[in-house]
CSV table of C-alpha atoms in Angstrom, one decimal:
chain,number,residue,atom,x,y,z
A,1,MET,CA,0.0,-0.1,0.0
A,2,LEU,CA,1.2,3.5,-0.8
A,3,GLY,CA,-0.4,6.1,1.1
A,4,ILE,CA,-0.5,9.5,-0.2
A,5,ASP,CA,-1.1,12.6,1.9
A,6,ILE,CA,-1.9,15.7,-0.2
A,7,ASN,CA,-1.3,19.0,1.5
A,8,GLU,CA,-1.2,22.5,0.4
A,9,ARG,CA,2.8,22.5,-0.2
A,10,THR,CA,3.8,19.1,0.1
A,11,VAL,CA,2.6,15.6,-1.0
A,12,ASP,CA,3.9,12.7,1.5
A,13,LEU,CA,4.3,9.2,0.2
A,14,ALA,CA,4.6,6.2,2.8
A,15,THR,CA,4.0,2.7,3.1
A,16,GLU,CA,2.6,0.9,6.4
A,17,GLN,CA,6.3,0.2,7.5
A,18,GLY,CA,7.5,3.6,7.1
A,19,TYR,CA,8.1,7.0,5.3
A,20,LEU,CA,9.2,7.2,1.7
A,21,GLU,CA,9.4,10.5,0.4
A,22,ARG,CA,8.0,14.2,0.6
A,23,ILE,CA,7.4,15.9,-2.9
A,24,ASP,CA,7.7,19.9,-2.7
A,25,ILE,CA,4.6,21.5,-4.4
A,26,LYS,CA,5.1,24.9,-2.9
A,27,ALA,CA,5.3,26.5,-6.4
A,28,ILE,CA,1.7,25.9,-6.9
A,29,PRO,CA,0.4,28.5,-4.0
A,30,THR,CA,3.1,30.8,-5.2
A,31,ILE,CA,1.8,30.6,-8.8
A,32,GLN,CA,-1.7,31.1,-7.5
A,33,HIS,CA,-0.8,34.1,-5.3
A,34,GLU,CA,1.1,35.7,-8.4
A,35,TYR,CA,-1.8,35.5,-10.7
A,36,ARG,CA,-4.3,36.7,-7.9
A,37,VAL,CA,-2.4,39.8,-7.8
A,38,LYS,CA,-2.1,40.3,-11.5
A,39,ARG,CA,-6.0,39.8,-11.8
A,40,GLU,CA,-6.6,42.3,-9.1
A,41,ARG,CA,-4.3,44.6,-10.8
A,42,ILE,CA,-6.2,44.2,-14.1
A,43,GLN,CA,-9.6,44.8,-12.7
A,44,ARG,CA,-8.5,47.9,-10.8
A,45,ASN,CA,-6.6,49.6,-13.9
A,46,ASN,CA,-9.4,48.5,-16.6
A,47,CYS,CA,-12.6,49.1,-14.6
A,48,HIS,CA,-14.1,51.2,-17.3
A,49,ASN,CA,-13.3,48.6,-20.1
A,50,LEU,CA,-15.2,45.5,-19.4
A,51,ARG,CA,-14.4,43.8,-22.6
A,52,LYS,CA,-10.6,44.4,-22.2
A,53,THR,CA,-10.8,43.2,-18.7
A,54,ARG,CA,-12.6,40.0,-19.4
A,55,ARG,CA,-10.0,39.2,-22.1
A,56,LEU,CA,-6.9,39.7,-20.0
A,57,LEU,CA,-8.5,37.7,-17.0
A,58,ALA,CA,-9.1,34.6,-19.5
A,59,LYS,CA,-5.7,35.1,-20.8
A,60,PHE,CA,-4.0,35.1,-17.3
A,61,ARG,CA,-6.4,32.5,-16.0
A,62,GLY,CA,-5.2,30.1,-18.8
A,63,ARG,CA,-1.7,30.7,-18.0
A,64,GLN,CA,-2.1,30.0,-14.3
A,65,THR,CA,-4.0,26.8,-15.0
A,66,ARG,CA,-1.2,25.4,-17.6
A,67,ARG,CA,1.6,26.1,-15.3
A,68,ILE,CA,0.0,24.5,-12.3
A,69,GLU,CA,-1.2,21.3,-14.4
A,70,ALA,CA,2.3,20.8,-15.7
A,71,ILE,CA,3.4,20.7,-11.9
A,72,LEU,CA,0.5,18.2,-11.2
A,73,HIS,CA,1.6,16.1,-14.2
A,74,LYS,CA,5.1,15.6,-13.0
A,75,VAL,CA,4.0,14.9,-9.4
A,76,SER,CA,1.4,12.4,-10.4
A,77,LYS,CA,3.8,10.6,-12.8
A,78,LYS,CA,6.4,10.4,-10.2
A,79,ILE,CA,4.0,8.8,-7.7
A,80,VAL,CA,2.6,6.3,-10.2
A,81,GLU,CA,6.1,5.4,-11.1
A,82,TYR,CA,6.7,4.6,-7.4
A,83,ALA,CA,3.7,2.4,-7.3
A,84,LYS,CA,4.5,0.7,-10.5
A,85,GLN,CA,8.2,-0.2,-9.1
A,86,THR,CA,7.0,-1.4,-5.9
A,87,LYS,CA,3.9,-3.2,-7.2
A,88,SER,CA,1.7,-1.1,-4.9
A,89,VAL,CA,-1.9,-0.2,-4.5
A,90,ILE,CA,-2.1,3.8,-4.4
A,91,VAL,CA,-4.2,5.0,-1.4
A,92,LEU,CA,-5.9,8.3,-1.5
A,93,GLU,CA,-8.0,10.1,1.0
A,94,LYS,CA,-11.6,11.1,0.2
A,95,LEU,CA,-11.6,14.8,0.4
A,96,LYS,CA,-15.0,15.3,-1.5
A,97,GLY,CA,-16.8,18.1,0.4
A,98,LEU,CA,-13.8,19.7,2.1
A,99,ARG,CA,-14.4,23.2,0.8
A,100,ASN,CA,-17.6,23.3,2.6
A,101,ASN,CA,-15.4,23.8,5.7
A,102,HIS,CA,-14.0,26.9,4.2
A,103,ARG,CA,-17.0,29.1,3.5
A,104,LYS,CA,-17.7,32.7,4.6
A,105,GLY,CA,-18.7,33.1,7.9
A,106,ASN,CA,-16.6,30.5,9.4
A,107,TRP,CA,-14.2,33.0,11.3
A,108,GLU,CA,-11.3,32.3,8.7
A,109,GLY,CA,-10.1,35.4,7.0
A,110,ARG,CA,-10.7,36.1,3.5
A,111,ALA,CA,-7.1,35.6,2.4
A,112,LEU,CA,-6.9,32.1,4.3
A,113,ARG,CA,-10.3,31.2,2.9
A,114,GLY,CA,-9.3,32.0,-0.7
A,115,ARG,CA,-5.9,30.0,-0.3
A,116,LEU,CA,-7.7,27.0,0.9
A,117,ASN,CA,-10.4,26.9,-1.6
A,118,SER,CA,-7.8,27.2,-4.1
A,119,TRP,CA,-6.0,24.1,-3.2
A,120,CYS,CA,-5.9,21.6,-6.3
A,121,TYR,CA,-6.1,18.2,-4.4
A,122,GLY,CA,-8.9,17.0,-6.4
A,123,LYS,CA,-7.0,17.6,-9.8
A,124,LEU,CA,-3.9,15.8,-8.5
A,125,GLN,CA,-6.0,13.0,-7.3
A,126,LYS,CA,-7.6,12.7,-10.7
A,127,PHE,CA,-4.2,12.8,-12.5
A,128,MET,CA,-3.0,10.2,-10.4
A,129,GLU,CA,-5.8,7.9,-10.9
A,130,TYR,CA,-6.2,8.0,-14.7
A,131,LYS,CA,-2.3,7.3,-15.0
A,132,ALA,CA,-2.5,4.6,-12.6
A,133,ARG,CA,-5.3,3.0,-14.3
A,134,TRP,CA,-3.3,3.2,-17.7
A,135,GLU,CA,-0.8,1.2,-16.0
A,136,GLY,CA,-3.0,-1.2,-14.4
A,137,ILE,CA,-2.3,0.0,-10.7
A,138,PRO,CA,-5.3,-0.2,-8.3
A,139,VAL,CA,-6.4,3.0,-6.8
A,140,ILE,CA,-8.6,3.0,-3.6
A,141,TYR,CA,-10.0,5.9,-1.4
A,142,VAL,CA,-10.3,5.9,2.3
A,143,ASN,CA,-11.8,8.0,5.1
A,144,SER,CA,-9.5,11.1,5.7
A,145,LYS,CA,-11.0,11.6,9.2
A,146,GLY,CA,-8.3,11.4,12.1
A,147,THR,CA,-5.4,10.5,9.7
A,148,SER,CA,-3.2,13.2,11.3
A,149,THR,CA,-4.2,12.7,15.0
A,150,THR,CA,-4.0,8.9,15.2
A,151,CYS,CA,-0.6,7.5,16.3
A,152,SER,CA,0.5,5.5,13.2
A,153,LYS,CA,2.4,3.0,15.5
A,154,CYS,CA,-0.2,2.2,18.2
A,155,GLY,CA,-3.5,3.6,16.8
A,156,CYS,CA,-4.1,5.9,19.9
A,157,LYS,CA,-5.2,9.6,19.6
A,158,VAL,CA,-2.3,12.0,19.7
A,159,LYS,CA,-1.9,15.5,20.6
A,160,LEU,CA,-0.2,18.4,18.5
A,161,ASN,CA,3.0,19.9,19.5
A,162,PRO,CA,2.5,23.7,20.3
A,163,ARG,CA,4.2,24.3,16.8
A,164,GLY,CA,1.4,22.6,15.1
A,165,ARG,CA,3.6,20.3,12.8
A,166,VAL,CA,4.4,17.4,15.2
A,167,VAL,CA,2.2,14.8,16.9
A,168,GLU,CA,3.3,13.3,20.0
A,169,CYS,CA,2.0,9.9,21.4
A,170,SER,CA,1.6,9.9,25.2
A,171,LYS,CA,1.2,6.0,25.2
A,172,CYS,CA,4.2,4.8,22.9
A,173,GLY,CA,6.4,7.8,22.9
A,174,LEU,CA,6.3,8.4,19.1
A,175,THR,CA,7.0,11.8,17.9
A,176,LEU,CA,6.6,12.6,14.1
A,177,ASP,CA,5.7,15.1,11.6
A,178,ARG,CA,1.8,15.1,11.4
A,179,ASP,CA,1.9,14.8,7.3
A,180,VAL,CA,4.2,11.9,7.8
A,181,ASN,CA,2.0,10.2,10.4
A,182,ALA,CA,-1.0,10.9,8.1
A,183,SER,CA,0.7,9.2,5.1
A,184,ILE,CA,1.6,6.0,7.2
A,185,ASN,CA,-2.0,5.9,8.3
A,186,ILE,CA,-3.5,6.4,4.9
A,187,ALA,CA,-1.4,3.2,3.7
A,188,LYS,CA,-2.8,1.2,6.9
A,189,ARG,CA,-6.3,2.2,5.9
A,190,GLY,CA,-5.8,0.9,2.5
A,191,TRP,CA,-5.4,-2.6,3.9
A,192,LEU,CA,-8.6,-2.2,6.1
A,193,ALA,CA,-10.4,-1.3,3.0
A,194,LEU,CA,-9.5,-4.3,1.0
A,195,PHE,CA,-9.1,-7.1,3.8
A,196,GLY,CA,-11.0,-5.7,6.9
A,197,GLN,CA,-10.2,-5.4,10.4
A,198,ASP,CA,-8.5,-8.8,10.8
A,199,SER,CA,-5.8,-7.9,8.4
A,200,GLN,CA,-4.2,-5.4,10.5
A,201,PRO,CA,-1.4,-5.6,11.6
A,202,ASN,CA,0.0,-9.1,11.1
A,203,GLU,CA,-1.6,-10.1,7.6
A,204,ALA,CA,-0.8,-6.6,6.2
A,205,MET,CA,2.8,-6.7,7.2
A,206,LYS,CA,3.2,-10.1,5.7
A,207,ARG,CA,1.6,-8.9,2.4
A,208,LEU,CA,3.8,-5.8,2.3
A,209,LYS,CA,6.9,-8.2,2.6
A,210,ASP,CA,5.6,-9.8,-0.7
A,211,VAL,CA,5.0,-6.7,-2.6
A,212,GLU,CA,8.1,-4.7,-1.7
A,213,PRO,CA,11.2,-5.3,-3.3
A,214,SER,CA,14.2,-5.9,-1.1
A,215,GLY,CA,16.3,-3.3,-2.8
A,216,LEU,CA,13.9,-0.3,-1.7
A,217,GLU,CA,15.0,1.6,0.9
A,218,VAL,CA,12.3,2.7,3.4
A,219,ASN,CA,13.0,5.2,6.2
A,220,SER,CA,11.2,3.7,9.1
A,221,PHE,CA,10.5,5.9,12.0
A,222,TYR,CA,9.6,3.1,14.4
A,223,SER,CA,13.4,2.0,14.9
A,224,SER,CA,14.4,2.3,18.6
């Protein structure tokens, strides 16, 4: 199982046994901010010429879309190649309806709300899904609730470090980046989705040994 945790600025990949890689996509929000400023400038400077304003807005909107999609295609291709190399199932989170949490009136600032609603997780998931199907790689979706706040080692609820990016488990002592923790939990939920509760952890670990090549280096956070 290859668990994929998609965040605003990073995409984290992990198997049930440990963390693989973090892919940087912070260029996407930078591009979105750049073109948002350009559109605001166009609307401000051409407010009396509606036809010109619409033409320029469409032009820059198309440029933004093409630049972002180029990045998403590269990221999705890399992830599918990982899955093909390791003969893994790609496990994604069900994030449908996420934007309902960031509507006007929910005490979030306009800038934060606009940024979160511009998060292109759905497009990246679609790119991964159709590339994976082309290669014959299965893709499954799992519940996203609690992936960051559940300990990926013992399954207990964990608390966030005051800095907000680290989870600390009071039961087993695991201290881990919350996005890494989430990606490992997503991979585990993939086994539950396919084989039910009885497959975790013993059967799932046996199956992982079968599908992962011995030459693949996995950075495990569970070593003492």
